[in-house]
């Protein structure tokens, strides 16, 4: 019998009482499928674990996937509340910030989607636009569910010699856009890997890390597109090296 490595990919989750739960449940199911299709074993990481349990679980995982969801508490990046904020969960922030910092310290592969990009930035000292209306000249980025798979709301320009460029294999992509927040001041530990035409950051990578990439769009909703599937495949391939 051939023995194949099945890397364990931890997937973060939204709280049960998230106001956008119906959408997030659907996206989470697509993420689980995306990880499995890429050859990984999806492991949902529950909220509410003690730090000891979370740390022990983290140690067993070969890679992490940070999912989309509600907004981070602006106090985490030194900002005041804003009327556009929604779905803030202190428990989710606490869990994911710990995991993101452990990913950096351990060199463990990680991929972030939407909120995942914002999480990376806040975890390493960056700030966010609490609402994209705070960015002068912003395009529309907050499309609804109709934009998930059918439409391509905007392009992204990909920076050369990034993990993203290597995975996608082309200098530009059309992507979906379901976010009302974005990165503002980029953390020094991160490198910008893609931008929208209005200058907003659409992807970042941890500098000096083997595989820690986060994108602002939702590749899980675009499984028919090979370059979007490659983001999941890249995570699983990197995790396979870790777990080997
Ligand atoms: Mn966008």
Tab-separated table of C-alpha atoms and ligand atoms in Angstrom:
chain	number	residue	atom	x	y	z
A	1	UNK	CA	0.000	0.000	0.000
A	2	UNK	CA	1.295	3.416	-0.904
A	3	UNK	CA	1.489	5.730	2.067
A	4	UNK	CA	0.731	9.330	1.232
A	5	UNK	CA	1.239	12.239	3.540
A	6	UNK	CA	-1.993	13.921	4.517
A	7	UNK	CA	-1.050	17.265	6.016
A	8	UNK	CA	-3.313	18.517	8.811
A	9	UNK	CA	-4.551	22.016	8.023
A	10	UNK	CA	-6.066	23.886	10.956
A	11	UNK	CA	-8.931	26.152	9.882
A	12	UNK	CA	-10.100	28.977	12.121
A	13	UNK	CA	-13.829	29.538	12.627
A	14	UNK	CA	-16.291	32.362	13.294
A	15	UNK	CA	-18.345	32.454	16.494
A	16	UNK	CA	-21.810	30.878	16.490
A	17	UNK	CA	-23.390	34.261	17.187
A	18	UNK	CA	-21.685	36.092	14.311
A	19	UNK	CA	-24.273	38.402	12.676
A	20	UNK	CA	-23.112	37.203	9.218
A	21	UNK	CA	-23.165	33.555	10.204
A	22	UNK	CA	-25.189	32.214	7.269
A	23	UNK	CA	-22.677	33.572	4.750
A	24	UNK	CA	-19.674	32.593	6.838
A	25	UNK	CA	-20.947	29.030	7.279
A	26	UNK	CA	-21.171	28.734	3.497
A	27	UNK	CA	-17.684	30.179	2.956
A	28	UNK	CA	-16.257	27.883	5.636
A	29	UNK	CA	-17.739	24.840	3.876
A	30	UNK	CA	-16.089	25.972	0.634
A	31	UNK	CA	-12.761	26.441	2.436
A	32	UNK	CA	-12.973	22.930	3.895
A	33	UNK	CA	-13.618	21.618	0.366
A	34	UNK	CA	-10.746	23.683	-1.018
A	35	UNK	CA	-8.298	22.250	1.519
A	36	UNK	CA	-9.475	18.696	0.915
A	37	UNK	CA	-9.343	19.100	-2.856
A	38	UNK	CA	-5.779	20.381	-2.510
A	39	UNK	CA	-4.804	17.198	-0.650
A	40	UNK	CA	-4.970	18.381	2.964
A	41	UNK	CA	-6.967	17.116	5.931
A	42	UNK	CA	-9.110	20.012	7.215
A	43	UNK	CA	-9.190	20.387	11.020
A	44	UNK	CA	-11.551	23.022	12.414
A	45	UNK	CA	-9.977	24.908	15.311
A	46	UNK	CA	-12.733	25.783	17.796
A	47	UNK	CA	-12.984	29.030	19.718
A	48	UNK	CA	-12.856	29.012	23.506
A	49	UNK	CA	-9.855	26.737	23.977
A	50	UNK	CA	-7.406	27.418	26.782
A	51	UNK	CA	-4.021	28.690	25.639
A	52	UNK	CA	-2.463	25.365	26.642
A	53	UNK	CA	-4.906	23.351	24.539
A	54	UNK	CA	-4.623	25.744	21.604
A	55	UNK	CA	-0.835	25.557	21.782
A	56	UNK	CA	-0.925	21.761	21.888
A	57	UNK	CA	-3.276	21.616	18.916
A	58	UNK	CA	-1.128	24.113	17.002
A	59	UNK	CA	1.910	21.891	17.530
A	60	UNK	CA	0.105	18.968	15.841
A	61	UNK	CA	-1.001	20.945	12.784
A	62	UNK	CA	1.119	21.091	9.629
A	63	UNK	CA	-0.423	24.339	8.388
A	64	UNK	CA	-3.009	26.988	9.285
A	65	UNK	CA	-5.766	28.628	7.293
A	66	UNK	CA	-7.201	31.877	8.656
A	67	UNK	CA	-10.730	32.417	7.347
A	68	UNK	CA	-12.842	35.478	6.639
A	69	UNK	CA	-15.359	36.951	9.024
A	70	UNK	CA	-16.144	39.839	11.310
A	71	UNK	CA	-13.976	42.845	12.050
A	72	UNK	CA	-11.122	42.910	14.535
A	73	UNK	CA	-11.442	45.073	17.638
A	74	UNK	CA	-9.935	48.434	16.561
A	75	UNK	CA	-8.378	48.826	20.028
A	76	UNK	CA	-5.918	46.131	18.901
A	77	UNK	CA	-4.431	48.635	16.448
A	78	UNK	CA	-4.902	51.745	18.522
A	79	UNK	CA	-8.103	53.009	16.878
A	80	UNK	CA	-11.503	54.045	18.202
A	81	UNK	CA	-14.758	52.206	17.434
A	82	UNK	CA	-16.413	53.040	14.083
A	83	UNK	CA	-20.098	52.788	13.115
A	84	UNK	CA	-19.319	50.453	10.185
A	85	UNK	CA	-17.735	47.781	12.397
A	86	UNK	CA	-19.515	44.436	12.667
A	87	UNK	CA	-19.025	40.965	14.071
A	88	UNK	CA	-16.258	41.909	16.505
A	89	UNK	CA	-15.361	38.919	18.690
A	90	UNK	CA	-12.744	39.241	21.391
A	91	UNK	CA	-12.480	35.469	21.619
A	92	UNK	CA	-11.847	35.094	17.910
A	93	UNK	CA	-9.281	37.922	17.977
A	94	UNK	CA	-7.487	36.326	20.918
A	95	UNK	CA	-7.389	32.856	19.342
A	96	UNK	CA	-6.278	33.978	15.885
A	97	UNK	CA	-3.700	36.501	17.111
A	98	UNK	CA	-2.037	33.757	19.150
A	99	UNK	CA	-2.052	31.369	16.183
A	100	UNK	CA	-0.703	34.015	13.783
A	101	UNK	CA	2.174	34.877	16.101
A	102	UNK	CA	2.993	31.194	16.621
A	103	UNK	CA	2.953	30.712	12.819
A	104	UNK	CA	5.583	33.423	12.521
A	105	UNK	CA	7.719	32.103	15.374
A	106	UNK	CA	7.545	28.458	14.257
A	107	UNK	CA	7.846	29.051	10.507
A	108	UNK	CA	4.680	26.985	10.067
A	109	UNK	CA	2.844	27.410	6.729
A	110	UNK	CA	-0.224	29.626	6.807
A	111	UNK	CA	-2.719	31.097	4.391
A	112	UNK	CA	-5.122	33.915	5.238
A	113	UNK	CA	-8.356	34.847	3.495
A	114	UNK	CA	-9.929	38.337	3.787
A	115	UNK	CA	-10.029	38.915	7.553
A	116	UNK	CA	-6.927	36.677	7.533
A	117	UNK	CA	-4.982	39.437	5.748
A	118	UNK	CA	-6.192	41.984	8.290
A	119	UNK	CA	-5.285	39.597	11.101
A	120	UNK	CA	-1.720	39.183	9.799
A	121	UNK	CA	-1.326	42.943	9.697
A	122	UNK	CA	-2.691	43.602	13.187
A	123	UNK	CA	-0.760	40.655	14.652
A	124	UNK	CA	2.509	42.200	13.540
A	125	UNK	CA	1.804	45.825	14.387
A	126	UNK	CA	-0.023	47.205	11.342
A	127	UNK	CA	-3.282	49.166	11.246
A	128	UNK	CA	-6.551	48.876	9.321
A	129	UNK	CA	-9.006	51.095	7.548
A	130	UNK	CA	-11.991	50.462	9.824
A	131	UNK	CA	-14.051	51.050	6.693
A	132	UNK	CA	-12.699	51.391	3.157
A	133	UNK	CA	-14.428	54.787	2.915
A	134	UNK	CA	-11.454	56.012	5.003
A	135	UNK	CA	-9.169	55.406	1.977
A	136	UNK	CA	-9.212	58.357	-0.450
A	137	UNK	CA	-10.307	57.328	-3.953
A	138	UNK	CA	-11.278	53.800	-2.977
A	139	UNK	CA	-13.039	51.622	-5.508
A	140	UNK	CA	-16.027	49.599	-4.412
A	141	UNK	CA	-14.738	46.500	-2.582
A	142	UNK	CA	-17.759	45.511	-0.504
A	143	UNK	CA	-19.810	43.464	-2.936
A	144	UNK	CA	-22.425	41.069	-1.655
A	145	UNK	CA	-22.779	37.350	-2.083
A	146	UNK	CA	-23.645	37.839	-5.763
A	147	UNK	CA	-19.989	38.697	-6.350
A	148	UNK	CA	-18.640	35.491	-4.895
A	149	UNK	CA	-18.321	33.447	-8.030
A	150	UNK	CA	-20.014	35.084	-10.988
A	151	UNK	CA	-18.472	38.536	-11.135
A	152	UNK	CA	-14.894	39.753	-11.047
A	153	UNK	CA	-15.255	43.093	-9.245
A	154	UNK	CA	-11.682	44.321	-9.642
A	155	UNK	CA	-8.175	43.475	-10.794
A	156	UNK	CA	-5.109	43.013	-8.615
A	157	UNK	CA	-1.554	43.712	-9.685
A	158	UNK	CA	0.853	41.115	-8.290
A	159	UNK	CA	4.348	42.028	-7.112
A	160	UNK	CA	7.209	40.127	-8.713
A	161	UNK	CA	9.230	37.570	-6.781
A	162	UNK	CA	6.560	36.919	-4.181
A	163	UNK	CA	5.045	33.591	-3.153
A	164	UNK	CA	1.804	34.825	-4.698
A	165	UNK	CA	3.509	35.531	-8.047
A	166	UNK	CA	5.090	32.077	-8.007
A	167	UNK	CA	1.745	30.386	-7.314
A	168	UNK	CA	-0.356	32.398	-9.731
A	169	UNK	CA	2.205	32.627	-12.516
A	170	UNK	CA	0.877	35.883	-13.967
A	171	UNK	CA	1.271	39.575	-13.146
A	172	UNK	CA	-2.426	40.359	-12.704
A	173	UNK	CA	-5.667	38.659	-11.733
A	174	UNK	CA	-9.343	39.525	-11.639
A	175	UNK	CA	-10.690	38.766	-8.180
A	176	UNK	CA	-13.902	38.929	-6.201
A	177	UNK	CA	-14.205	41.467	-3.400
A	178	UNK	CA	-16.332	41.025	-0.276
A	179	UNK	CA	-14.570	43.239	2.230
A	180	UNK	CA	-15.367	46.598	3.826
A	181	UNK	CA	-12.020	46.870	5.633
A	182	UNK	CA	-8.447	46.854	4.344
A	183	UNK	CA	-4.865	47.233	5.465
A	184	UNK	CA	-3.809	50.788	6.232
A	185	UNK	CA	-0.270	50.965	7.602
A	186	UNK	CA	1.404	47.683	6.627
A	187	UNK	CA	3.303	45.940	9.435
A	188	UNK	CA	7.098	45.984	8.956
A	189	UNK	CA	7.180	42.174	9.104
A	190	UNK	CA	4.972	41.980	5.996
A	191	UNK	CA	5.589	42.523	2.325
A	192	UNK	CA	2.801	43.678	0.007
A	193	UNK	CA	2.240	40.997	-2.655
A	194	UNK	CA	-0.716	42.543	-4.536
A	195	UNK	CA	-2.670	45.776	-4.801
A	196	UNK	CA	-5.997	46.828	-6.302
A	197	UNK	CA	-6.058	49.664	-8.875
A	198	UNK	CA	-6.958	52.143	-6.098
A	199	UNK	CA	-3.751	51.239	-4.249
A	200	UNK	CA	-5.411	49.163	-1.532
A	201	UNK	CA	-3.404	46.169	-0.368
A	202	UNK	CA	-4.919	42.901	-1.618
A	203	UNK	CA	-2.221	40.432	-0.497
A	204	UNK	CA	0.639	40.306	2.004
A	205	UNK	CA	3.356	37.827	2.935
A	206	UNK	CA	5.471	37.439	6.054
A	207	UNK	CA	9.029	38.362	5.165
A	208	UNK	CA	11.540	35.554	5.686
A	209	UNK	CA	8.864	32.914	6.317
A	210	UNK	CA	8.651	29.811	4.091
A	211	UNK	CA	4.911	30.199	3.389
A	212	UNK	CA	2.734	32.799	5.094
A	213	UNK	CA	0.497	34.475	2.536
A	214	UNK	CA	-2.827	36.238	2.988
A	215	UNK	CA	-5.168	37.603	0.345
A	216	UNK	CA	-8.027	40.030	0.690
A	217	UNK	CA	-10.292	38.206	-1.767
A	218	UNK	CA	-12.118	34.855	-1.475
A	219	UNK	CA	-10.404	32.128	-3.543
A	220	UNK	CA	-12.651	29.492	-1.929
A	221	UNK	CA	-15.540	30.907	-3.989
A	222	UNK	CA	-13.636	30.517	-7.264
A	223	UNK	CA	-12.729	26.800	-7.329
A	224	UNK	CA	-13.156	26.593	-11.104
A	225	UNK	CA	-10.130	28.867	-11.585
A	226	UNK	CA	-6.780	27.024	-11.468
A	227	UNK	CA	-4.828	30.051	-10.224
A	228	UNK	CA	-7.214	30.348	-7.251
A	229	UNK	CA	-6.980	26.629	-6.468
A	230	UNK	CA	-3.202	26.998	-6.483
A	231	UNK	CA	-3.407	29.138	-3.329
A	232	UNK	CA	-4.855	26.160	-1.446
A	233	UNK	CA	-2.418	23.797	-3.165
A	234	UNK	CA	0.494	26.033	-2.190
A	235	UNK	CA	-0.503	25.899	1.464
A	236	UNK	CA	-0.916	22.124	1.440
A	237	UNK	CA	2.390	21.593	-0.413
A	238	UNK	CA	4.216	23.756	2.134
A	239	UNK	CA	2.464	21.936	4.991
A	240	UNK	CA	3.465	18.579	3.538
A	241	UNK	CA	7.122	19.638	3.753
A	242	UNK	CA	6.590	20.692	7.387
A	243	UNK	CA	4.888	17.441	8.344
A	244	UNK	CA	7.294	15.160	6.469
B	1	LIG	MN1	-10.953	44.109	-2.941
